[in-house]
Tab-separated table of C-alpha atoms in Angstrom:
chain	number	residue	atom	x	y	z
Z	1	UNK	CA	164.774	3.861	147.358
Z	2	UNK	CA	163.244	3.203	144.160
Z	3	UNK	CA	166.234	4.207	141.713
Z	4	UNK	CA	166.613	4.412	137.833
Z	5	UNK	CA	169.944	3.777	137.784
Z	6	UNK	CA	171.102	1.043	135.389
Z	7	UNK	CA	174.252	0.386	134.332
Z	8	UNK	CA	175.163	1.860	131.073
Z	9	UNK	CA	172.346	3.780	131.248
Z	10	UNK	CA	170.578	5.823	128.020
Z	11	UNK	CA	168.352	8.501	129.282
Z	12	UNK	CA	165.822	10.425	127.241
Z	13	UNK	CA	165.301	13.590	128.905
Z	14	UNK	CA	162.764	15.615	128.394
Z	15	UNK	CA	162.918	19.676	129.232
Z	16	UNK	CA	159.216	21.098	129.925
Z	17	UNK	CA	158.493	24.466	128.406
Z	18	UNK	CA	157.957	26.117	131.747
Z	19	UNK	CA	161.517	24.561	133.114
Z	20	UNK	CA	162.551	26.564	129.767
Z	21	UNK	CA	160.327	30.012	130.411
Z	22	UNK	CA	158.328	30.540	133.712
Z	23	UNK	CA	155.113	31.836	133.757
Z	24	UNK	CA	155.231	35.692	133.898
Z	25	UNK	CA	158.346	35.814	132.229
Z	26	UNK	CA	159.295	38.244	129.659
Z	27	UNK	CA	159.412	36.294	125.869
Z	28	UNK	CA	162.753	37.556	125.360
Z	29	UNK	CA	166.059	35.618	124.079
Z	30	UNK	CA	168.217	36.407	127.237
Z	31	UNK	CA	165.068	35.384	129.777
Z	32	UNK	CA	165.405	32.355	127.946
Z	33	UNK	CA	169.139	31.423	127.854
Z	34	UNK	CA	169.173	32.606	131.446
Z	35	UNK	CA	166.713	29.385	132.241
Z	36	UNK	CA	168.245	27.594	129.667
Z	37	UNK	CA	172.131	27.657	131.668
Z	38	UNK	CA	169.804	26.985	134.793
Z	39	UNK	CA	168.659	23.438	132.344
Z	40	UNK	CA	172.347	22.752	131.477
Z	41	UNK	CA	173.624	22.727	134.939
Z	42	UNK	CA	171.359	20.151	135.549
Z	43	UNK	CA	171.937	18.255	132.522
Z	44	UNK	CA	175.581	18.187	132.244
Z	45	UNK	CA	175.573	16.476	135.922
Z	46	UNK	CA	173.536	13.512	134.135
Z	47	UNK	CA	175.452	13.967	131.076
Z	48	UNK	CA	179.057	13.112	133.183
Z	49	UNK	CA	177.375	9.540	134.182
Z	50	UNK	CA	175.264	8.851	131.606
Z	51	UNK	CA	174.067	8.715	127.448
Z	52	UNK	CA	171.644	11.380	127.039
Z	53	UNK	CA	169.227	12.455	124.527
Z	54	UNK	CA	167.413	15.771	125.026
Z	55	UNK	CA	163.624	16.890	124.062
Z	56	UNK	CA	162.103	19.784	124.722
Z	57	UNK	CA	159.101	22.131	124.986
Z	58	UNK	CA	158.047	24.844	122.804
Z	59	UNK	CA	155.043	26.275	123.472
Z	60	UNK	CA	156.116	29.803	124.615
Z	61	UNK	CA	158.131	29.651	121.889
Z	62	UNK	CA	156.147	28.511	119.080
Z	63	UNK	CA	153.063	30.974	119.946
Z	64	UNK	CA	154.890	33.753	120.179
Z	65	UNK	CA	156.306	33.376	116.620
Z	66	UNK	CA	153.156	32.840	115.409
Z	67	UNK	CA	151.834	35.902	116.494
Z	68	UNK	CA	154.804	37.581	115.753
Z	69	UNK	CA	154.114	36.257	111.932
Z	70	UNK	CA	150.091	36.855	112.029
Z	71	UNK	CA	150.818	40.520	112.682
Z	72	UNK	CA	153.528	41.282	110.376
Z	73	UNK	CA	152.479	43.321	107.110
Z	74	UNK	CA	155.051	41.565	105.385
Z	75	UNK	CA	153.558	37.952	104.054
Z	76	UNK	CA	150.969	35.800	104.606
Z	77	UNK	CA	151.358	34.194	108.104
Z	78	UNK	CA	153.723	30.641	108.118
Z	79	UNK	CA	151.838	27.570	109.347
Z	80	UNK	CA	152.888	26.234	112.409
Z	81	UNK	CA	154.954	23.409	111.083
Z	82	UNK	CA	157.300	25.951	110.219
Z	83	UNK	CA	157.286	27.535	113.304
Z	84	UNK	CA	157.711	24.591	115.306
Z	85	UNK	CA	161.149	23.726	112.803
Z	86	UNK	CA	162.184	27.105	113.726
Z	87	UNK	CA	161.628	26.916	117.220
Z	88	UNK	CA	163.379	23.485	117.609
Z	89	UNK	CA	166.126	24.994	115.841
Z	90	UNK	CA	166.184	28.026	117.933
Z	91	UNK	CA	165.674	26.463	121.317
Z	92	UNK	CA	168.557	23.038	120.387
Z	93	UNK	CA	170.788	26.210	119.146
Z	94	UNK	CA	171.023	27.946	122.496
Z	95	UNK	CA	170.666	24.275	124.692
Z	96	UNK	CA	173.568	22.967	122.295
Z	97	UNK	CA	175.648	26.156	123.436
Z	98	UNK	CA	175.013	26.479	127.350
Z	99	UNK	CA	175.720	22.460	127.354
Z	100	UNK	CA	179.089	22.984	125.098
Z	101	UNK	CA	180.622	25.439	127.549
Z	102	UNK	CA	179.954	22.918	130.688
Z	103	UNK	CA	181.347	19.837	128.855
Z	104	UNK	CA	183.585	20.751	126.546
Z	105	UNK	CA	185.013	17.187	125.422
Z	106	UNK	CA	181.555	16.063	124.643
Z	107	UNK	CA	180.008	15.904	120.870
Z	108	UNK	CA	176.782	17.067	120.418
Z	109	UNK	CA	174.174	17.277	117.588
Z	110	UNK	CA	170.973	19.736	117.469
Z	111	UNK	CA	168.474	17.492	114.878
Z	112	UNK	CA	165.402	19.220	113.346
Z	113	UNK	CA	162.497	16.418	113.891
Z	114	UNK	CA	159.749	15.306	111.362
Z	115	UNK	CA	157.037	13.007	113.767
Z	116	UNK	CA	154.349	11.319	111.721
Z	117	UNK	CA	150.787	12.212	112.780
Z	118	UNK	CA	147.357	10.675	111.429
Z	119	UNK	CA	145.815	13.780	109.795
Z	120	UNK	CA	142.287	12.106	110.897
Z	121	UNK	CA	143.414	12.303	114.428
Z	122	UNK	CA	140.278	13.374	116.698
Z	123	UNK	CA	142.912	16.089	118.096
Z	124	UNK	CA	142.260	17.973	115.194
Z	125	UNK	CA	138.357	18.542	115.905
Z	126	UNK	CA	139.336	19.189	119.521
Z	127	UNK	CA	142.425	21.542	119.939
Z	128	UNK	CA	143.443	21.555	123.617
Z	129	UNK	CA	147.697	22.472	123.405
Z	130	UNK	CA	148.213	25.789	124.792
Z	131	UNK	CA	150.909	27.606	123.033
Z	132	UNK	CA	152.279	30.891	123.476
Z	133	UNK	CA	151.704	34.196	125.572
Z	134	UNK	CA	148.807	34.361	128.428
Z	135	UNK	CA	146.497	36.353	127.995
Z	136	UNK	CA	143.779	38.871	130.331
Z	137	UNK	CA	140.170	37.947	129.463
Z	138	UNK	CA	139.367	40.686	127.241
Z	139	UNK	CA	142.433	40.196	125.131
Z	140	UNK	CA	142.287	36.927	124.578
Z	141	UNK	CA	138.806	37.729	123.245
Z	142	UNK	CA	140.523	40.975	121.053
Z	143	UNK	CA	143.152	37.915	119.779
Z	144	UNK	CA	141.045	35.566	119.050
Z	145	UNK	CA	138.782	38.316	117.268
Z	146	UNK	CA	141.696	39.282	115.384
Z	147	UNK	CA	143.349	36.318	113.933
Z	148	UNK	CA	140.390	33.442	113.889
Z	149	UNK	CA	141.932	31.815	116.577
Z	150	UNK	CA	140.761	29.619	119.762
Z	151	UNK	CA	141.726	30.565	123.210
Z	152	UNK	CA	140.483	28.887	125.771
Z	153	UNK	CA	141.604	29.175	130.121
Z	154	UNK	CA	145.295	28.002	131.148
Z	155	UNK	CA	145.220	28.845	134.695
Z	156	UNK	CA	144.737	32.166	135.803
Z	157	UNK	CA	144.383	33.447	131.954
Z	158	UNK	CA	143.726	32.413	128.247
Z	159	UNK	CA	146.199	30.881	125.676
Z	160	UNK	CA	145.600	29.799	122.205
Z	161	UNK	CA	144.771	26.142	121.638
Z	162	UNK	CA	146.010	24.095	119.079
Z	163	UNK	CA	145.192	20.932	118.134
Z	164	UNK	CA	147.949	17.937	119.284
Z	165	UNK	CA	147.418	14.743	117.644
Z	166	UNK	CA	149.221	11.637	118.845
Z	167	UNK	CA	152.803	11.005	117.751
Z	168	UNK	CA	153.006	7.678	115.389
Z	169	UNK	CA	156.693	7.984	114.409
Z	170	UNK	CA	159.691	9.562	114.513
Z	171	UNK	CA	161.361	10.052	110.948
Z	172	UNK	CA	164.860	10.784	112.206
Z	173	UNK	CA	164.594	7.647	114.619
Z	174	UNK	CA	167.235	5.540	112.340
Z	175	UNK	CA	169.634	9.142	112.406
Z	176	UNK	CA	169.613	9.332	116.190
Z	177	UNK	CA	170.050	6.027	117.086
Z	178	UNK	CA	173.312	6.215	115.189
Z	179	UNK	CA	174.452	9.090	116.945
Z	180	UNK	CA	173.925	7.843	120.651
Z	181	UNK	CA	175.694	4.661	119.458
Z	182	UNK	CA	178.647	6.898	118.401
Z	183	UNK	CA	178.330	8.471	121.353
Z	184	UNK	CA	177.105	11.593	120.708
Z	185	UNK	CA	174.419	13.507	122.859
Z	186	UNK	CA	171.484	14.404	120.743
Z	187	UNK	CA	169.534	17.167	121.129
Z	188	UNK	CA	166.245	16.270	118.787
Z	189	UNK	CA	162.217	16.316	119.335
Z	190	UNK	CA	161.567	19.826	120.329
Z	191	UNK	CA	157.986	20.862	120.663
Z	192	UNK	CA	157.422	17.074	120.283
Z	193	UNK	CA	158.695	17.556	116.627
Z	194	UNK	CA	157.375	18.596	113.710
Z	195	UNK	CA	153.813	17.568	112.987
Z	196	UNK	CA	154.149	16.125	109.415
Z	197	UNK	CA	151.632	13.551	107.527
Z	198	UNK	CA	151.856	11.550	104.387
Z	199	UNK	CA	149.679	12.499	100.956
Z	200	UNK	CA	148.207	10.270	98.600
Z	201	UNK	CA	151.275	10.852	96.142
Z	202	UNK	CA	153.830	9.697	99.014
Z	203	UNK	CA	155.024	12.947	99.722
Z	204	UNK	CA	155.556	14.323	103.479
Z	205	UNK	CA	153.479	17.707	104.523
Z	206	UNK	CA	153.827	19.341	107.633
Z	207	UNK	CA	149.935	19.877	108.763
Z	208	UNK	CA	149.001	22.511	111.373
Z	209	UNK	CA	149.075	20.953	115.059
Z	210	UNK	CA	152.084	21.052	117.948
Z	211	UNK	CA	152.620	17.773	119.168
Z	212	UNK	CA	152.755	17.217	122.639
Z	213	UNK	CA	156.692	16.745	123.557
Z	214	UNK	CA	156.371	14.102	126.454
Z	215	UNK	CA	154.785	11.621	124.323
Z	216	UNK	CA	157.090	12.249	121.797
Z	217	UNK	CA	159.538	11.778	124.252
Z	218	UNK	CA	157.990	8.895	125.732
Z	219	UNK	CA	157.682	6.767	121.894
Z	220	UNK	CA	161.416	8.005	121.149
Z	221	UNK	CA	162.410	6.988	124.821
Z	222	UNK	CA	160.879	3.166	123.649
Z	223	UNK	CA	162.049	3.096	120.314
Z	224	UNK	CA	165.623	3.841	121.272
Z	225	UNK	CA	165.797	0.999	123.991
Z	226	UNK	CA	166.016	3.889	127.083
Z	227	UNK	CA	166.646	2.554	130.345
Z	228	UNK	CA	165.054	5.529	131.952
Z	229	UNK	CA	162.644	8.428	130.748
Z	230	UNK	CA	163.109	11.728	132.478
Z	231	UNK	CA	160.064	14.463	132.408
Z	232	UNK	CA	160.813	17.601	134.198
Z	233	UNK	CA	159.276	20.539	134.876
Z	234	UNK	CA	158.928	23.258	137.521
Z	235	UNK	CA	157.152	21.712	140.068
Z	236	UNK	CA	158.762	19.119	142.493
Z	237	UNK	CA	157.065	15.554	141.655
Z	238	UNK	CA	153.394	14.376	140.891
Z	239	UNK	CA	150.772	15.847	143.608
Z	240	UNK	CA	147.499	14.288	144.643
Z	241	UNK	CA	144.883	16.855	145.231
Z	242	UNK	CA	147.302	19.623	143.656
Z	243	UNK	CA	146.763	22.850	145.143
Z	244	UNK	CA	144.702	22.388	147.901
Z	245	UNK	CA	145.402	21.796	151.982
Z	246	UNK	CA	144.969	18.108	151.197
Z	247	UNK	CA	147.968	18.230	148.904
Z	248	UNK	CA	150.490	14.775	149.061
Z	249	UNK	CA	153.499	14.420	147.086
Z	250	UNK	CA	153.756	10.732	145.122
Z	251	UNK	CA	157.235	9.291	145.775
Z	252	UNK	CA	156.225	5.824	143.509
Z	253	UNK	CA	153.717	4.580	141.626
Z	254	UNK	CA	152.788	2.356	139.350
Z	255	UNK	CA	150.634	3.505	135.839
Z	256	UNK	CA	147.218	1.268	137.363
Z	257	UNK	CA	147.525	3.122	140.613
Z	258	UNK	CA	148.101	6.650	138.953
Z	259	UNK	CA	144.897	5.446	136.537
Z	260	UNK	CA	142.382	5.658	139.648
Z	261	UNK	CA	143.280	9.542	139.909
Z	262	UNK	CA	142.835	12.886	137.719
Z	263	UNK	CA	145.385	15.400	137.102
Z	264	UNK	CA	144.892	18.592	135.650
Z	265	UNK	CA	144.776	18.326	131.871
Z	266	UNK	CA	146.831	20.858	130.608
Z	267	UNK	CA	149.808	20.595	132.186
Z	268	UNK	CA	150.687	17.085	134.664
Z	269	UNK	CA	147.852	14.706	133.027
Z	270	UNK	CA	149.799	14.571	129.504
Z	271	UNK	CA	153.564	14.076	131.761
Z	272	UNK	CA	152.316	11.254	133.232
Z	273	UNK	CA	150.153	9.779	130.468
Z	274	UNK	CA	153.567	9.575	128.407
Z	275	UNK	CA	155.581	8.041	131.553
Z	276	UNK	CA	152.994	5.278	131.841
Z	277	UNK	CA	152.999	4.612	128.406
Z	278	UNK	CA	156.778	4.615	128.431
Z	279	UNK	CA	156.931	1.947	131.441
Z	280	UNK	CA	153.365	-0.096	129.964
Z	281	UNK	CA	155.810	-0.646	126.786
Z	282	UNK	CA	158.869	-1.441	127.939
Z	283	UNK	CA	158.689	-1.854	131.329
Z	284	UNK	CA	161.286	0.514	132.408
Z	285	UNK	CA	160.632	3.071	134.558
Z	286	UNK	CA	159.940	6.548	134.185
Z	287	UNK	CA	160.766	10.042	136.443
Z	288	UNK	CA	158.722	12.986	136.784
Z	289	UNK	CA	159.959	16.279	138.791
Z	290	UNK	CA	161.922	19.675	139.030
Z	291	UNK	CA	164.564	20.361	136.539
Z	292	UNK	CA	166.974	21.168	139.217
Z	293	UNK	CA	166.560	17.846	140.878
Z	294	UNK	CA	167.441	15.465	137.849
Z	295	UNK	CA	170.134	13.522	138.756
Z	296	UNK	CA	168.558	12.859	142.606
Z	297	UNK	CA	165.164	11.899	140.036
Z	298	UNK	CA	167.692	9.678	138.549
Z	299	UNK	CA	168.734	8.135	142.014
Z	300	UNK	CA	165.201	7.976	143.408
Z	301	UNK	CA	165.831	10.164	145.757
Z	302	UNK	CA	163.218	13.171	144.495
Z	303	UNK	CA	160.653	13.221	142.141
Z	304	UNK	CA	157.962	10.676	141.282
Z	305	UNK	CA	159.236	7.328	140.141
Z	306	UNK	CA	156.651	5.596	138.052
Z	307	UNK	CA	157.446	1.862	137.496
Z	308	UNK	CA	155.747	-1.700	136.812
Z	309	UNK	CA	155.631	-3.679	139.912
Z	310	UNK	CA	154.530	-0.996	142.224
Z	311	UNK	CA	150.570	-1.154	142.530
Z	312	UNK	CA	149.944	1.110	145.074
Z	313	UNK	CA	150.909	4.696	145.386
Z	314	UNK	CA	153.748	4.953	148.048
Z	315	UNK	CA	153.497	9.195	149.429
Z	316	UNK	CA	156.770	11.266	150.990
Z	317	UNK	CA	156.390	11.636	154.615
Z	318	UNK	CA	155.450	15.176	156.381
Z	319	UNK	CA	159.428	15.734	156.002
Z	320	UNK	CA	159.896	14.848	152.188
Z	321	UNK	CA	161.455	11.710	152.400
């Protein structure tokens, strides 16, 4: 099987927003732990092996707070580099607590982190990142309407859009690096980070974007030396033909073979765009799959394994295997 099992392995994984909140599902703070001690099950089996550093999504999250703040009375609405510091602190905060109670001689730190963007990133004349509650037709129109804001489809309804410009580096990099070498599990990059640029005095602004976590995962996966880059979500591995009868599950692959095929934009085309870039860069390979199934993604045994050396796509059997 094609494992990514090393020895002394340093995983970065990353926890999709819809592994955190499925879609339907109520935006309330015990939906959300309940999913989130569903995550840390998973994560403190990988934790007992391995060094682990943990991103996450935040785009339930972050859009609800941002509506929350465009229709309170109070103040002017925050931007959303705000939001997306207080959802990474309010997401590591309950992740940090559900993975305390299951491994209780392990040290952990919950880091709020800056990611520098280019503020002349196309992404900003082109916001595609859905964040946030879905919406029916006609209230995504009375939103948008409301607050100036653009909605555009996410499956079977609307969601704001955002722009997400490409990650160029992580600030905290040096910070976390020193951590995993003390041997600390790190809980850092949620949302992707916060979207910050440099002005022409030298100062650091947060500008208004969400960056997309899994390439922020991917360039913090690289940077730190990672043996292995773990993306998981709610679905099972990477599909060909998603959603219709002609539907085949990818058991390995290598970034040129996944190139000849299209996956749907919004939610498994940026996942594996950020595991090839991972494996193009360093050469190590990359997982993509359920939540539950992390440590078998780990072993090879579920999931999609993306990894140099592998130029043709290699499908599960009628059986799964």
């Amino acid at each position: 099987m094609a494992s990514l099992r090393c020895p002394a392995v340093l995983v970065v994984v990353a926890l999709g927003g819809n592994a955190l909140l499925r879609r339907g599902q109520p935006l309330d703070a015990e939906t959300q732990r309940q999913n989130i001690a569903i995550a840390a099950q998973a994560i403190a089996e990988l934790a007992r092996d391995h060094r682990l550093v943990i991103t996450h999504g935040n785009g339930p999250q972050v859009g609800l707070l941002a509506l929350q703040s465009a229709d309170s009375s109070c103040s002017p609405p925050f931007p959303l580099d705000v939001l997306g510091a207080e959802s990474e602190g309010m997401i590591g905060y309950v992740i940090e607590q559900e993975l305390s109670t299951r491994l209780p001689d392990q040290e952990f730190a919950t880091l709020l982190t800056q990611v520098l963007v280019d503020r002349d990133d196309p992404a900003f004349g082109d916001p595609d990142k859905p964040i946030g509650p879905v919406y029916s037709e006609n209230d995504a129109r009375r939103v948008a309407a409301e607050h100036g804001w653009i909605l555009g489809p996410d499956g079977d309804g609307y969601r704001r859009l955002v722009a997400s410009p490409a990650p160029k580096v992580v600030r905290e990099l040096s910070a976390i690096r020193h951590l995993v070498d003390a041997g600390i599990l790190v809980i850092c990059g949620g949302g992707g980070g916060i979207p910050v640029t440099i002005d022409r005095g030298g100062a650091i602004r947060g500008i208004e974007a969400v960056i997309d976590k899994d390439r922020t995962s991917a360039l913090l996966a690289a940077e730190l030396g990672a043996d292995a880059l773990l993306l998981l979500t709610d679905v099972t591995a990477v599909y060909l033909e998603w959603g219709t009868a002609e539907q085949q599950r990818i058991f390995t692959a290598s970034p040129a073979a996944l190139q000849r095929h299209i996956f749907a934009a919004g939610s498994m085309a940026p996942k594996i765009q950020a595991a090839c870039e991972f494996v193009r860069k360093t050469g190590r390979p990359a997982g993509i799959g359920a939540l539950e199934d992390a440590a078998a993604i780990l072993r090879g045994e579920a999931g999609t394994t993306i990894r140099d050396g592998a130029f043709e796509l290699k499908m599960y059997d009628r059986d799964g295997q």
